[in-house]
Coordinates of C-alpha atoms and ligand atoms in Angstrom, one line a residue:
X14 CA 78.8 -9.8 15.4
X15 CA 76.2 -12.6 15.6
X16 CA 76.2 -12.1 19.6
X17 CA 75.2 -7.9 18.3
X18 CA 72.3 -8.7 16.4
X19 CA 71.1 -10.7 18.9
X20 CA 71.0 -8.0 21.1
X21 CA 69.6 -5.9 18.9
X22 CA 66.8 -8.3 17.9
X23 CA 66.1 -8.5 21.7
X24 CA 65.6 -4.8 22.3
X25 CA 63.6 -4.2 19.3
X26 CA 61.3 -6.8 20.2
X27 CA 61.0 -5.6 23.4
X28 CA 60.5 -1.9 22.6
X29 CA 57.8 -3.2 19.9
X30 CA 55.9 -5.0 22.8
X31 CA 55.1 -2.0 24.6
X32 CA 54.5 0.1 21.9
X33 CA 51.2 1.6 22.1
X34 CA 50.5 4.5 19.7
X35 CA 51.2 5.2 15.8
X36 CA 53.7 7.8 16.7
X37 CA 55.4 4.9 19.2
X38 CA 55.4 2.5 16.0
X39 CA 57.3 5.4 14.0
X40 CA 59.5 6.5 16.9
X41 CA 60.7 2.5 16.6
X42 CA 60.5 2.0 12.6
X43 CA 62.8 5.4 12.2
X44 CA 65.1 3.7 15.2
X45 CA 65.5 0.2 13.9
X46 CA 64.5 0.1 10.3
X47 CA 64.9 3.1 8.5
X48 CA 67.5 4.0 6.2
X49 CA 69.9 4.9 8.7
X50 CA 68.4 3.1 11.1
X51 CA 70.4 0.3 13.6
X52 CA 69.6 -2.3 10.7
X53 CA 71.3 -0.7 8.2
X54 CA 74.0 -0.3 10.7
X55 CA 74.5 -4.0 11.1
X56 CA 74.3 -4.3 7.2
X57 CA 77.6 -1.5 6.8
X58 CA 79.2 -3.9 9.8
X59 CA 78.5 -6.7 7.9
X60 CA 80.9 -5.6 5.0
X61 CA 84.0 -5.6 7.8
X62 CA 83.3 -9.0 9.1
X63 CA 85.5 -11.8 7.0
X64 CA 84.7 -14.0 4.3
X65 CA 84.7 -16.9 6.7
X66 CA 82.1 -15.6 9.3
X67 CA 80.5 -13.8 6.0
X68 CA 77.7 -16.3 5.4
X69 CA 76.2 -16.9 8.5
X70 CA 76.2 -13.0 9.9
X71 CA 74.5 -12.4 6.7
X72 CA 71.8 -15.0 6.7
X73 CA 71.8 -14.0 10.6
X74 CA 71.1 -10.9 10.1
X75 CA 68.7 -11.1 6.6
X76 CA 66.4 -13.2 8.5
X77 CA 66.7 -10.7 11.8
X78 CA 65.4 -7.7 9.0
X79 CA 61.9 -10.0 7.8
X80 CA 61.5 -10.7 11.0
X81 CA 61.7 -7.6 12.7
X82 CA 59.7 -5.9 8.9
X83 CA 57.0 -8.5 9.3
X84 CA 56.2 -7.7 13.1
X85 CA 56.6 -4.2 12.6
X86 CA 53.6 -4.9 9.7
X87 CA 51.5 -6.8 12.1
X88 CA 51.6 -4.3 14.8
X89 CA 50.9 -1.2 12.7
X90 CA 47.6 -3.5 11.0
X91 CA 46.8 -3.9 14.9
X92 CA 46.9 -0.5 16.2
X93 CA 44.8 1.4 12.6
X94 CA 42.1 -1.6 13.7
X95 CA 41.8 -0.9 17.2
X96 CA 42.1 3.3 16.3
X97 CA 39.1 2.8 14.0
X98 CA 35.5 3.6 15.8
X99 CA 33.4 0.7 17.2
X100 CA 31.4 -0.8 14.2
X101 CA 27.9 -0.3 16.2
X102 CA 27.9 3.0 18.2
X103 CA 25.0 2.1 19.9
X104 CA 23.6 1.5 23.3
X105 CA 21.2 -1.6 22.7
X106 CA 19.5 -1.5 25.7
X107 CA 18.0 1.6 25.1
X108 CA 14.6 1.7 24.4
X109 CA 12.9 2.0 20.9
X110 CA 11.4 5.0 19.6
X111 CA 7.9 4.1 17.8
X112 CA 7.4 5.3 15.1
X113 CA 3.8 6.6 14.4
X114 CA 2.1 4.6 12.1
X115 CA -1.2 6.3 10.0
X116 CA -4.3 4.0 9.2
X117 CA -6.2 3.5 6.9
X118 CA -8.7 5.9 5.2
X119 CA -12.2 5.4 6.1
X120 CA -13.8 4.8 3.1
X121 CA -10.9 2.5 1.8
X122 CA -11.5 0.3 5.8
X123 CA -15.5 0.3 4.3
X124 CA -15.0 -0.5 0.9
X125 CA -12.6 -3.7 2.8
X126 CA -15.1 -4.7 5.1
X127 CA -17.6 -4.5 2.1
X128 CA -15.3 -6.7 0.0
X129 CA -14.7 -8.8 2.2
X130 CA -17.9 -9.9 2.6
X131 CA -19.1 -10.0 -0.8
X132 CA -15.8 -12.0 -1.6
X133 CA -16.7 -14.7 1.6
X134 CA -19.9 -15.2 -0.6
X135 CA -18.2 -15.8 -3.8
X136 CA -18.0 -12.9 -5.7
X137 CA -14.7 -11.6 -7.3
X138 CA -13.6 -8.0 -8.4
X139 CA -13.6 -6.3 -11.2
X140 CA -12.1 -2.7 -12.3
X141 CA -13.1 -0.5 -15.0
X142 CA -12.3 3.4 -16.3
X143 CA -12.5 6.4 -14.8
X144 CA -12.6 8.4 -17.9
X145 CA -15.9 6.5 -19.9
X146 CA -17.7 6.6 -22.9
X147 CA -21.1 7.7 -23.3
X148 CA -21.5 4.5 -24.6
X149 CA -20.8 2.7 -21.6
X150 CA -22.1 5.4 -18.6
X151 CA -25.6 5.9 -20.5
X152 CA -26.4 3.9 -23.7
X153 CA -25.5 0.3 -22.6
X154 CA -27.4 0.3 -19.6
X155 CA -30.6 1.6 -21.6
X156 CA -30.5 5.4 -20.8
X157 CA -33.1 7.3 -23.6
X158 CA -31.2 9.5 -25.3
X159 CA -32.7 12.7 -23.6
X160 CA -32.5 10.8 -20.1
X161 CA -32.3 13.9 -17.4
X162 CA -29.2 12.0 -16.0
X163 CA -27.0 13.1 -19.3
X164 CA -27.6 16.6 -18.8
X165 CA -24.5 19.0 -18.4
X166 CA -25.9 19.3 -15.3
X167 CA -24.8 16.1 -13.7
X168 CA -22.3 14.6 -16.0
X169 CA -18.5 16.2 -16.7
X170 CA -18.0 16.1 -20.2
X171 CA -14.7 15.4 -21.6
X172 CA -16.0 15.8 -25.4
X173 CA -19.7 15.3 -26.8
X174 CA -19.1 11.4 -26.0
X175 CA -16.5 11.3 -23.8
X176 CA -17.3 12.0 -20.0
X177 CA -16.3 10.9 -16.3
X178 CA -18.3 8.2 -15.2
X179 CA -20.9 9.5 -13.1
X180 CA -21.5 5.5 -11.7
X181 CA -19.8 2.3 -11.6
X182 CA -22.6 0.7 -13.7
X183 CA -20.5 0.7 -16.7
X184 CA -18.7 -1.6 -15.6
X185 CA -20.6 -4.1 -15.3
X186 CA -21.2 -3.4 -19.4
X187 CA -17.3 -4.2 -19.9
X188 CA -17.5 -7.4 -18.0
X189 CA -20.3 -9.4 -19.1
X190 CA -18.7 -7.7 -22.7
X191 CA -15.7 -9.8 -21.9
X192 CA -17.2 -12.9 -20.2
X193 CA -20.0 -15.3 -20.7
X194 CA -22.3 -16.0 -17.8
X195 CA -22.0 -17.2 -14.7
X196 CA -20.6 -13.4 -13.5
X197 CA -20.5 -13.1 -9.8
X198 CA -18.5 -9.9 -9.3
X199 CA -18.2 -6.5 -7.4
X200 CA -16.9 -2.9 -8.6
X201 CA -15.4 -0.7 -6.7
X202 CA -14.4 2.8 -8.0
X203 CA -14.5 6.4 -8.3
X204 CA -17.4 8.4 -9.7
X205 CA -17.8 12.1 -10.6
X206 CA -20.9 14.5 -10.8
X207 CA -21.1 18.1 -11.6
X208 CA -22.6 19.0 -8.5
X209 CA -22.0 22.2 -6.1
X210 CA -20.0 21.1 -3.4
X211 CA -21.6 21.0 -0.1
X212 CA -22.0 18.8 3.5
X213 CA -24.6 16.4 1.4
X214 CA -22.7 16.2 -2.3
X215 CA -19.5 16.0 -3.4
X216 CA -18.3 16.0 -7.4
X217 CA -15.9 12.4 -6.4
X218 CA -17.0 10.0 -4.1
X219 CA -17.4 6.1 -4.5
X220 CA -19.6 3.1 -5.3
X221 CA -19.5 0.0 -5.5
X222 CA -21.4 -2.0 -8.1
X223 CA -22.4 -5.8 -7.9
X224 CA -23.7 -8.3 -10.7
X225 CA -24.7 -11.5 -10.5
X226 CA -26.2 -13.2 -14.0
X227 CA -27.0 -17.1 -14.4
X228 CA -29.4 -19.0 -15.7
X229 CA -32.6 -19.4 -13.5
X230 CA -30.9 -15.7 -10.8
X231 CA -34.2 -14.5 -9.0
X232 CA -35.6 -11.2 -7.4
X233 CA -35.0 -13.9 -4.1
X234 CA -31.6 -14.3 -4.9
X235 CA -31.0 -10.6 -5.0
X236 CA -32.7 -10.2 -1.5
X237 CA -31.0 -13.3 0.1
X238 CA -27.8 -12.0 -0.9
X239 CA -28.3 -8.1 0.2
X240 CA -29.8 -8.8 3.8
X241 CA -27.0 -11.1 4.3
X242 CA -24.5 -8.6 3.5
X243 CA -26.9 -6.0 5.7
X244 CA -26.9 -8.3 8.5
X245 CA -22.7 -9.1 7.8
X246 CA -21.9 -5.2 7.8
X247 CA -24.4 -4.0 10.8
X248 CA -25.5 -6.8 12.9
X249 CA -27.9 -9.7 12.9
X250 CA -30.9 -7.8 14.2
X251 CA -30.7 -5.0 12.0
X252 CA -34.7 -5.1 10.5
X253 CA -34.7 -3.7 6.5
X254 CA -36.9 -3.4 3.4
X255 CA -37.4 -3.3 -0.1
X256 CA -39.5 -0.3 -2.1
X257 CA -39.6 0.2 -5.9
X258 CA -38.0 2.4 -7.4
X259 CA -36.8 2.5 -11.1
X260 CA -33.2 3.1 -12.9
X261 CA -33.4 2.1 -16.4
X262 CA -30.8 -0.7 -16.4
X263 CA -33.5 -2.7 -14.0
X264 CA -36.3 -4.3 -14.1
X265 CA -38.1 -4.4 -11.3
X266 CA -36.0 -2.1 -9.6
X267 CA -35.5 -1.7 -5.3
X268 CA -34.5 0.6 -2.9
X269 CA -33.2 -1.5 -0.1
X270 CA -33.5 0.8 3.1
X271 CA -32.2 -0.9 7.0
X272 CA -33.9 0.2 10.1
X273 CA -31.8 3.3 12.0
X274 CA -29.5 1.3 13.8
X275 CA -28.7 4.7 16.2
X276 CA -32.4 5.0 17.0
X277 CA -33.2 1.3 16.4
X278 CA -36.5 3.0 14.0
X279 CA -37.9 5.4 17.1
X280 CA -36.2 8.4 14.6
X281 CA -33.8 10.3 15.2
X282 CA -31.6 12.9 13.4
X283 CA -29.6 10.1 11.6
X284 CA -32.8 8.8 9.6
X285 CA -34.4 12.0 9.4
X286 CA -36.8 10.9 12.1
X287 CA -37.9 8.0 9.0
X288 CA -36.8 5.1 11.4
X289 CA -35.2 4.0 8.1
X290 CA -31.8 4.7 5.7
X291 CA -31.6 3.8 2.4
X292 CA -28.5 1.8 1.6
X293 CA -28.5 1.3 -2.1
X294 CA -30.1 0.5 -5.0
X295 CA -30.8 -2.6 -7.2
X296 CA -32.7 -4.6 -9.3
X297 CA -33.0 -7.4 -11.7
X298 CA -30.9 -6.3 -14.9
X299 CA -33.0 -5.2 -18.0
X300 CA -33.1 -7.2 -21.1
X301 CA -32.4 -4.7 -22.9
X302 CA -28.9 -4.4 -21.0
X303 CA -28.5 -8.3 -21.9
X304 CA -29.0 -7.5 -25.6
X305 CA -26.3 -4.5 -25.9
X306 CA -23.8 -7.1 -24.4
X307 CA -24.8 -10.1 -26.5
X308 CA -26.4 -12.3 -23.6
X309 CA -29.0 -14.1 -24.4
X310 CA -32.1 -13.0 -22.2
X311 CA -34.3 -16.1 -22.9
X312 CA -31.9 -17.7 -21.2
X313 CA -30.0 -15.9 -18.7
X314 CA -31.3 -13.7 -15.7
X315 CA -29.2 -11.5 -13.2
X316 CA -29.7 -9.0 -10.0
X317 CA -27.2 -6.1 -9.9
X318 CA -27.1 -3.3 -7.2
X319 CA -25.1 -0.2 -6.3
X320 CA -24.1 1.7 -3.3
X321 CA -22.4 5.2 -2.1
X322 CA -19.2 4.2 -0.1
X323 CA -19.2 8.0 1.5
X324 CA -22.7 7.4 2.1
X325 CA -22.4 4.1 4.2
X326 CA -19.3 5.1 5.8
X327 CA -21.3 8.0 7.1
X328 CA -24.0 5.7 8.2
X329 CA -21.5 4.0 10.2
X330 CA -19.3 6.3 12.0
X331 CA -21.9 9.2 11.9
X332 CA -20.6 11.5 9.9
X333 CA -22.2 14.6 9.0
X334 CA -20.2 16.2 6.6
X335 CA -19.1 14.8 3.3
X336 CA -16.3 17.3 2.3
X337 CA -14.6 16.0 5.9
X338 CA -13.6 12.2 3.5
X339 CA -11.3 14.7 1.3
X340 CA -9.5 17.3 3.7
X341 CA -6.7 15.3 4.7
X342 CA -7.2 16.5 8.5
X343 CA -5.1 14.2 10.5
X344 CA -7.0 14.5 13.5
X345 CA -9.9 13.9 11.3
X346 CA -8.7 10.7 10.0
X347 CA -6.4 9.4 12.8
X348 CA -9.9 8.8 14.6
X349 CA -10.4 5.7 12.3
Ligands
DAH406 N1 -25.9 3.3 -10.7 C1 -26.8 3.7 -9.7 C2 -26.5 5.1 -9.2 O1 -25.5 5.6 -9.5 C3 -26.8 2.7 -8.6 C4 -27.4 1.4 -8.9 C5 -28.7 1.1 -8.8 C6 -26.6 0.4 -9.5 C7 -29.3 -0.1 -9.1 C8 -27.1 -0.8 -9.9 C9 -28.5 -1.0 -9.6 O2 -26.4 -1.8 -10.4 O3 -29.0 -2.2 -10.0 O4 -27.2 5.7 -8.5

Protein backbone atom coordinates (compact mmCIF):
# COMPACT_ATOMS: atom_id res chain seq x y z
CA UNK A 1 0.00 0.00 0.00
CA UNK A 2 2.76 2.39 1.18
CA UNK A 3 4.91 1.28 -2.06
CA UNK A 4 1.14 2.60 -4.16
CA UNK A 5 1.01 5.91 -2.83
CA UNK A 6 4.38 6.29 -3.58
CA UNK A 7 3.74 5.79 -7.00
CA UNK A 8 1.01 7.72 -7.10
CA UNK A 9 2.69 10.76 -5.36
CA UNK A 10 5.39 10.36 -8.22
CA UNK A 11 3.10 10.59 -11.10
CA UNK A 12 1.09 13.42 -9.79
CA UNK A 13 4.05 15.31 -9.18
CA UNK A 14 5.20 14.73 -12.43
CA UNK A 15 2.02 15.39 -14.38
CA UNK A 16 1.78 18.81 -12.22
CA UNK A 17 5.38 19.77 -13.48
CA UNK A 18 4.36 19.97 -16.96
CA UNK A 19 1.20 21.32 -16.44
CA UNK A 20 0.75 24.44 -18.35
CA UNK A 21 -2.83 25.78 -18.68
CA UNK A 22 -5.89 26.27 -16.15
CA UNK A 23 -7.77 23.52 -17.96
CA UNK A 24 -4.31 21.20 -17.52
CA UNK A 25 -4.53 22.11 -13.66
CA UNK A 26 -8.34 20.91 -13.67
CA UNK A 27 -7.71 17.94 -16.02
CA UNK A 28 -5.11 16.93 -12.84
CA UNK A 29 -7.18 18.23 -9.73
CA UNK A 30 -10.42 16.16 -11.20
CA UNK A 31 -7.71 13.09 -11.76
CA UNK A 32 -5.97 13.10 -8.39
CA UNK A 33 -8.04 15.06 -5.93
CA UNK A 34 -11.50 15.15 -6.53
CA UNK A 35 -14.05 13.31 -4.91
CA UNK A 36 -13.66 10.38 -6.79
CA UNK A 37 -10.45 11.10 -7.71
CA UNK A 38 -7.15 8.50 -7.15
CA UNK A 39 -6.84 10.04 -3.55
CA UNK A 40 -9.93 9.11 -2.42
CA UNK A 41 -9.21 5.82 -3.86
CA UNK A 42 -6.25 5.23 -1.69
CA UNK A 43 -8.45 6.58 1.37
CA UNK A 44 -11.46 3.50 0.49
CA UNK A 45 -8.03 1.13 0.23
CA UNK A 46 -6.96 2.37 3.31
CA UNK A 47 -10.06 0.87 5.19
CA UNK A 48 -8.92 -2.88 3.82
CA UNK A 49 -5.34 -2.59 5.01
CA UNK A 50 -5.02 -4.06 8.81
CA UNK A 51 -4.88 -2.50 12.03
CA UNK A 52 -1.23 -3.21 12.18
CA UNK A 53 -0.07 -1.42 8.94
CA UNK A 54 -3.21 1.05 9.74
CA UNK A 55 -1.17 3.86 11.25
CA UNK A 56 1.48 4.42 9.10
CA UNK A 57 -0.52 4.06 5.52
CA UNK A 58 -2.74 6.56 7.02
CA UNK A 59 -0.28 9.21 8.13
CA UNK A 60 1.47 8.02 4.70
CA UNK A 61 -1.11 8.81 2.86
CA UNK A 62 -2.69 12.09 4.94
CA UNK A 63 0.55 13.84 4.49
CA UNK A 64 0.69 12.64 0.59
CA UNK A 65 -3.10 14.60 0.35
CA UNK A 66 -1.46 18.29 1.92
CA UNK A 67 1.08 17.77 -0.01
CA UNK A 68 -0.20 17.07 -3.25
CA UNK A 69 -3.48 20.12 -1.98
CA UNK A 70 -0.78 22.60 -1.20
CA UNK A 71 1.18 22.30 -4.68
CA UNK A 72 -1.89 22.04 -6.49
CA UNK A 73 -2.59 25.75 -4.60
CA UNK A 74 0.77 27.06 -5.51
CA UNK A 75 0.53 26.20 -9.08
CA UNK A 76 -3.02 27.45 -9.77
CA UNK A 77 -1.69 31.09 -7.78
CA UNK A 78 1.15 30.72 -10.48
CA UNK A 79 -0.63 30.30 -13.65
CA UNK A 80 -3.85 33.29 -12.76
CA UNK A 81 -0.47 35.54 -12.16
CA UNK A 82 1.35 34.86 -15.20
CA UNK A 83 -2.51 34.83 -17.31
CA UNK A 84 -2.97 38.37 -15.94
CA UNK A 85 -1.83 41.27 -18.56
CA UNK A 86 1.57 42.89 -18.07
CA UNK A 87 1.27 45.68 -15.37
CA UNK A 88 2.80 48.49 -17.94
CA UNK A 89 1.56 47.87 -21.47
CA UNK A 90 3.85 50.22 -22.72
CA UNK A 91 6.73 50.58 -25.10
CA UNK A 92 9.11 53.03 -23.18
CA UNK A 93 11.26 53.79 -25.78
CA UNK A 94 8.76 55.41 -27.75
CA UNK A 95 8.88 58.92 -28.06
CA UNK A 96 6.74 61.45 -26.09
CA UNK A 97 4.01 63.27 -27.42
CA UNK A 98 4.19 67.18 -26.29
CA UNK A 99 1.65 68.43 -25.23
CA UNK A 100 0.91 72.07 -26.42
CA UNK A 101 1.26 74.34 -23.77
CA UNK A 102 -0.81 78.07 -24.10
CA UNK A 103 0.99 81.37 -22.69
CA UNK A 104 0.35 83.81 -21.12
CA UNK A 105 -2.12 86.61 -22.04
CA UNK A 106 -0.51 89.80 -23.06
CA UNK A 107 -1.67 92.10 -20.90
CA UNK A 108 -1.26 89.69 -17.82
CA UNK A 109 2.96 89.19 -19.36
CA UNK A 110 2.85 93.47 -19.15
CA UNK A 111 1.19 93.91 -16.04
CA UNK A 112 4.30 91.11 -14.82
CA UNK A 113 6.94 92.90 -16.35
CA UNK A 114 5.39 96.18 -14.86
CA UNK A 115 5.29 94.50 -11.40
CA UNK A 116 8.15 93.31 -11.50
CA UNK A 117 9.84 96.35 -11.72
CA UNK A 118 7.99 98.38 -9.42
CA UNK A 119 8.40 95.45 -6.88
CA UNK A 120 12.61 95.44 -7.61
CA UNK A 121 12.17 99.14 -6.36
CA UNK A 122 10.30 98.40 -3.25
CA UNK A 123 6.89 98.76 -3.85
CA UNK A 124 4.33 96.04 -2.80
CA UNK A 125 0.70 95.25 -4.14
CA UNK A 126 -2.35 96.08 -3.20
CA UNK A 127 -6.04 94.97 -4.51
CA UNK A 128 -9.24 96.69 -4.16
CA UNK A 129 -13.14 96.26 -5.70
CA UNK A 130 -14.40 96.02 -8.70
CA UNK A 131 -17.83 96.99 -7.84
CA UNK A 132 -17.09 100.71 -5.94
CA UNK A 133 -18.72 103.30 -4.11
CA UNK A 134 -19.21 106.71 -5.36
CA UNK A 135 -17.48 107.45 -2.37
CA UNK A 136 -14.36 105.95 -3.23
CA UNK A 137 -14.30 106.29 -7.43
CA UNK A 138 -15.17 110.18 -7.17
CA UNK A 139 -15.66 111.86 -3.69
CA UNK A 140 -12.37 110.70 -1.90
CA UNK A 141 -10.06 111.68 -4.51
CA UNK A 142 -11.72 115.30 -4.63
CA UNK A 143 -14.18 115.01 -7.68
CA UNK A 144 -16.87 118.25 -7.51
CA UNK A 145 -19.94 116.93 -7.24
CA UNK A 146 -20.98 117.79 -10.96
CA UNK A 147 -17.38 116.66 -12.12
CA UNK A 148 -18.07 115.72 -16.08
CA UNK A 149 -16.34 112.30 -15.19
CA UNK A 150 -19.64 111.20 -13.04
CA UNK A 151 -21.82 111.58 -15.85
CA UNK A 152 -23.94 108.52 -17.01
CA UNK A 153 -21.91 108.93 -19.79
CA UNK A 154 -18.78 107.47 -18.64
CA UNK A 155 -19.55 105.68 -15.43
CA UNK A 156 -21.88 102.28 -15.19
CA UNK A 157 -24.13 102.80 -12.42
CA UNK A 158 -25.06 100.05 -10.24
CA UNK A 159 -27.52 102.31 -8.02
CA UNK A 160 -27.37 106.25 -7.46
CA UNK A 161 -24.03 105.53 -5.35
CA UNK A 162 -23.05 102.37 -6.38
CA UNK A 163 -21.03 102.05 -9.68
CA UNK A 164 -18.04 100.00 -11.48
CA UNK A 165 -14.98 101.66 -10.91
CA UNK A 166 -14.17 103.55 -13.83
CA UNK A 167 -10.11 103.76 -12.37
CA UNK A 168 -7.99 102.09 -9.95
CA UNK A 169 -7.53 105.42 -7.97
CA UNK A 170 -9.86 104.28 -5.37
CA UNK A 171 -7.78 102.20 -4.22
CA UNK A 172 -5.37 104.00 -3.26
CA UNK A 173 -8.32 105.74 -0.84
CA UNK A 174 -8.78 102.09 0.88
CA UNK A 175 -5.15 101.73 1.55
CA UNK A 176 -3.77 104.82 3.08
CA UNK A 177 -7.63 104.28 4.92
CA UNK A 178 -6.12 101.11 6.31
CA UNK A 179 -2.43 102.14 6.79
CA UNK A 180 -0.36 105.00 8.13
CA UNK A 181 2.34 106.32 6.06
CA UNK A 182 5.17 105.20 4.69
CA UNK A 183 2.83 103.49 1.60
CA UNK A 184 4.91 102.38 -1.24
CA UNK A 185 2.46 100.30 -3.29
CA UNK A 186 1.06 99.45 -6.86
CA UNK A 187 -2.72 98.54 -8.07
CA UNK A 188 -3.36 96.51 -10.55
CA UNK A 189 -7.11 95.89 -11.70
CA UNK A 190 -9.92 96.05 -13.85
CA UNK A 191 -11.79 99.21 -14.73
CA UNK A 192 -15.08 99.82 -16.64
CA UNK A 193 -16.41 102.83 -18.80
CA UNK A 194 -19.60 103.26 -20.60
CA UNK A 195 -18.00 103.86 -23.78
CA UNK A 196 -19.06 102.53 -27.47
CA UNK A 197 -16.90 99.89 -28.21
CA UNK A 198 -14.43 100.42 -30.90
CA UNK A 199 -10.50 99.80 -32.15
CA UNK A 200 -9.47 102.90 -29.61
CA UNK A 201 -11.98 102.19 -26.42
CA UNK A 202 -13.18 99.46 -24.79
CA UNK A 203 -15.92 99.40 -21.65
CA UNK A 204 -13.02 96.89 -19.49
CA UNK A 205 -9.57 97.25 -19.78
CA UNK A 206 -6.79 97.74 -17.09
CA UNK A 207 -4.64 100.10 -15.00
CA UNK A 208 -2.41 100.07 -12.71
CA UNK A 209 -2.21 102.63 -10.00
CA UNK A 210 1.00 103.61 -7.83
CA UNK A 211 1.34 105.62 -4.48
CA UNK A 212 3.99 106.51 -2.72
CA UNK A 213 3.37 109.00 0.55
CA UNK A 214 6.20 109.88 3.22
CA UNK A 215 7.23 112.53 4.94
CA UNK A 216 9.54 114.96 2.89
CA UNK A 217 8.11 112.59 -1.11
CA UNK A 218 8.96 115.26 -3.90
CA UNK A 219 7.79 116.14 -7.46
CA UNK A 220 11.80 114.62 -7.96
CA UNK A 221 10.95 111.53 -6.45
CA UNK A 222 7.98 111.03 -8.67
CA UNK A 223 10.24 111.61 -11.84
CA UNK A 224 13.24 109.53 -10.54
CA UNK A 225 11.03 106.83 -10.02
CA UNK A 226 8.90 106.92 -13.47
CA UNK A 227 12.03 107.34 -15.93
CA UNK A 228 13.51 104.58 -14.13
CA UNK A 229 10.60 102.37 -14.68
CA UNK A 230 10.52 104.00 -18.52
CA UNK A 231 14.07 103.19 -18.98
CA UNK A 232 13.43 99.37 -17.04
CA UNK A 233 10.33 98.64 -19.48
CA UNK A 234 11.80 100.19 -22.89
CA UNK A 235 15.43 100.59 -22.80
CA UNK A 236 18.05 102.94 -21.51
CA UNK A 237 18.03 105.42 -24.31
CA UNK A 238 14.49 105.83 -24.53
CA UNK A 239 14.33 110.15 -24.32
CA UNK A 240 10.71 111.30 -22.31
CA UNK A 241 8.97 114.30 -20.69
CA UNK A 242 6.79 115.73 -18.37
CA UNK A 243 3.61 118.32 -19.37
CA UNK A 244 0.83 119.44 -16.94
CA UNK A 245 -2.00 118.37 -17.00
CA UNK A 246 -4.67 118.20 -14.15
CA UNK A 247 -6.89 115.28 -12.39
CA UNK A 248 -8.31 116.55 -9.29
CA UNK A 249 -6.73 114.08 -6.88
CA UNK A 250 -3.21 115.91 -7.91
CA UNK A 251 -1.51 118.71 -7.33
CA UNK A 252 0.62 119.59 -9.76
CA UNK A 253 -0.38 117.04 -12.00
CA UNK A 254 1.95 115.34 -15.23
CA UNK A 255 1.52 113.76 -18.26
CA UNK A 256 4.63 111.74 -18.64
CA UNK A 257 5.00 111.07 -22.55
CA UNK A 258 8.50 108.71 -23.92
CA UNK A 259 9.96 109.40 -27.30
CA UNK A 260 8.39 106.88 -30.19
CA UNK A 261 10.62 104.19 -29.67
CA UNK A 262 9.45 102.67 -33.45
CA UNK A 263 10.45 106.02 -35.05
CA UNK A 264 12.94 106.95 -32.40
CA UNK A 265 10.80 110.80 -32.45
CA UNK A 266 11.15 111.23 -36.64
CA UNK A 267 6.99 110.32 -36.38
CA UNK A 268 5.53 107.84 -37.53
CA UNK A 269 2.01 106.25 -37.47
CA UNK A 270 2.65 104.86 -33.95
CA UNK A 271 2.98 108.46 -32.33
CA UNK A 272 0.66 110.08 -34.63
CA UNK A 273 3.66 111.57 -36.36
CA UNK A 274 4.07 113.60 -32.51
CA UNK A 275 7.60 111.84 -32.04
CA UNK A 276 6.08 111.23 -28.63
CA UNK A 277 3.43 108.66 -26.59
CA UNK A 278 1.96 109.42 -23.55
CA UNK A 279 2.40 106.70 -21.05
CA UNK A 280 0.45 107.77 -18.04
CA UNK A 281 -0.54 110.14 -15.75
CA UNK A 282 0.58 111.38 -12.30
CA UNK A 283 1.02 113.89 -9.86
CA UNK A 284 1.74 114.86 -6.32
CA UNK A 285 -1.52 113.71 -4.34
CA UNK A 286 -3.90 116.67 -3.21
CA UNK A 287 -4.34 117.61 0.32
CA UNK A 288 -7.47 117.46 0.05
CA UNK A 289 -7.23 113.52 -0.71
CA UNK A 290 -4.83 113.45 2.55
CA UNK A 291 -7.72 115.01 4.64
CA UNK A 292 -10.64 112.45 3.39
CA UNK A 293 -8.27 109.67 4.58
CA UNK A 294 -7.13 111.19 7.92
CA UNK A 295 -3.28 111.93 6.87
CA UNK A 296 -2.05 114.61 8.07
CA UNK A 297 -0.90 116.98 5.07
CA UNK A 298 1.43 119.27 7.14
CA UNK A 299 3.31 116.52 7.51
CA UNK A 300 3.11 113.96 4.96
CA UNK A 301 3.64 114.39 1.03
CA UNK A 302 3.14 111.66 -1.77
CA UNK A 303 3.35 111.16 -5.79
CA UNK A 304 0.78 108.75 -7.22
CA UNK A 305 0.41 107.88 -11.04
CA UNK A 306 -1.73 105.67 -13.30
CA UNK A 307 -1.47 103.82 -16.48
CA UNK A 308 -3.66 101.83 -19.29
CA UNK A 309 -2.21 98.23 -19.33
CA UNK A 310 -4.09 97.80 -22.96
CA UNK A 311 -2.56 100.96 -23.80
CA UNK A 312 1.12 100.07 -23.04
CA UNK A 313 0.84 96.70 -24.22
CA UNK A 314 -0.18 98.14 -27.53
CA UNK A 315 2.76 100.51 -27.43
CA UNK A 316 4.85 97.54 -27.09
CA UNK A 317 3.81 94.86 -29.45
CA UNK A 318 2.13 97.39 -31.87
CA UNK A 319 -1.17 96.70 -31.62
CA UNK A 320 -3.80 98.53 -33.42
CA UNK A 321 -6.85 97.22 -32.24
CA UNK A 322 -8.12 97.11 -28.74
CA UNK A 323 -11.12 94.73 -29.09
CA UNK A 324 -8.18 92.13 -30.42
CA UNK A 325 -7.01 91.77 -26.02
CA UNK A 326 -10.70 90.24 -25.57
CA UNK A 327 -11.50 87.77 -28.65
CA UNK A 328 -9.86 84.84 -27.46
CA UNK A 329 -8.32 84.26 -31.06
CA UNK A 330 -5.73 81.66 -30.50
CA UNK A 331 -3.63 82.65 -33.30
CA UNK A 332 -4.04 86.06 -31.96
CA UNK A 333 -2.62 85.28 -28.63
CA UNK A 334 -0.33 82.30 -29.27
CA UNK A 335 1.84 85.11 -30.93
CA UNK A 336 2.84 86.26 -27.42
N1 LIG B 1 -7.05 107.69 -12.56
C1 LIG B 1 -6.54 108.29 -13.76
C2 LIG B 1 -7.33 107.82 -14.95
O1 LIG B 1 -8.08 106.95 -14.85
C3 LIG B 1 -5.07 107.96 -13.94
C4 LIG B 1 -4.21 108.62 -12.93
C5 LIG B 1 -3.63 109.86 -13.17
C6 LIG B 1 -3.97 108.02 -11.72
C7 LIG B 1 -2.84 110.48 -12.24
C8 LIG B 1 -3.17 108.64 -10.76
C9 LIG B 1 -2.62 109.88 -11.06
O2 LIG B 1 -2.93 108.10 -9.57
O3 LIG B 1 -1.84 110.49 -10.12
O4 LIG B 1 -7.17 108.32 -16.01
Amino acid sequence: MIEKIEQIKQQFFDELAHVGSPQALEDLRIKFLARKGFIAQLFDDLKSVSVVDKPAVGKALNEFRTAAQAAFDEKKANLEHASRPAELPVDVTLPGRPKPLGTKHPITQTIDEIRRIFVSMGFSIALGPEVESDYYNFEALNFPPNHPARDMQDTFFISKKVLLRTHTSPVQIRLMERQQPPVRAIMPGRVYRNEAVSARSLVLFHQIEGLYVDQGVTFSDLKGTLVSFAKQFYGSDVQYKFRPTFFPFTEPSADMYISCFLCKGKGCRMCKFAGWLEILGSGMVHPHVFKYVGYNAEKYTGFAFGMGIERIASLRYDIDDLRLYYENDVRFLKQF
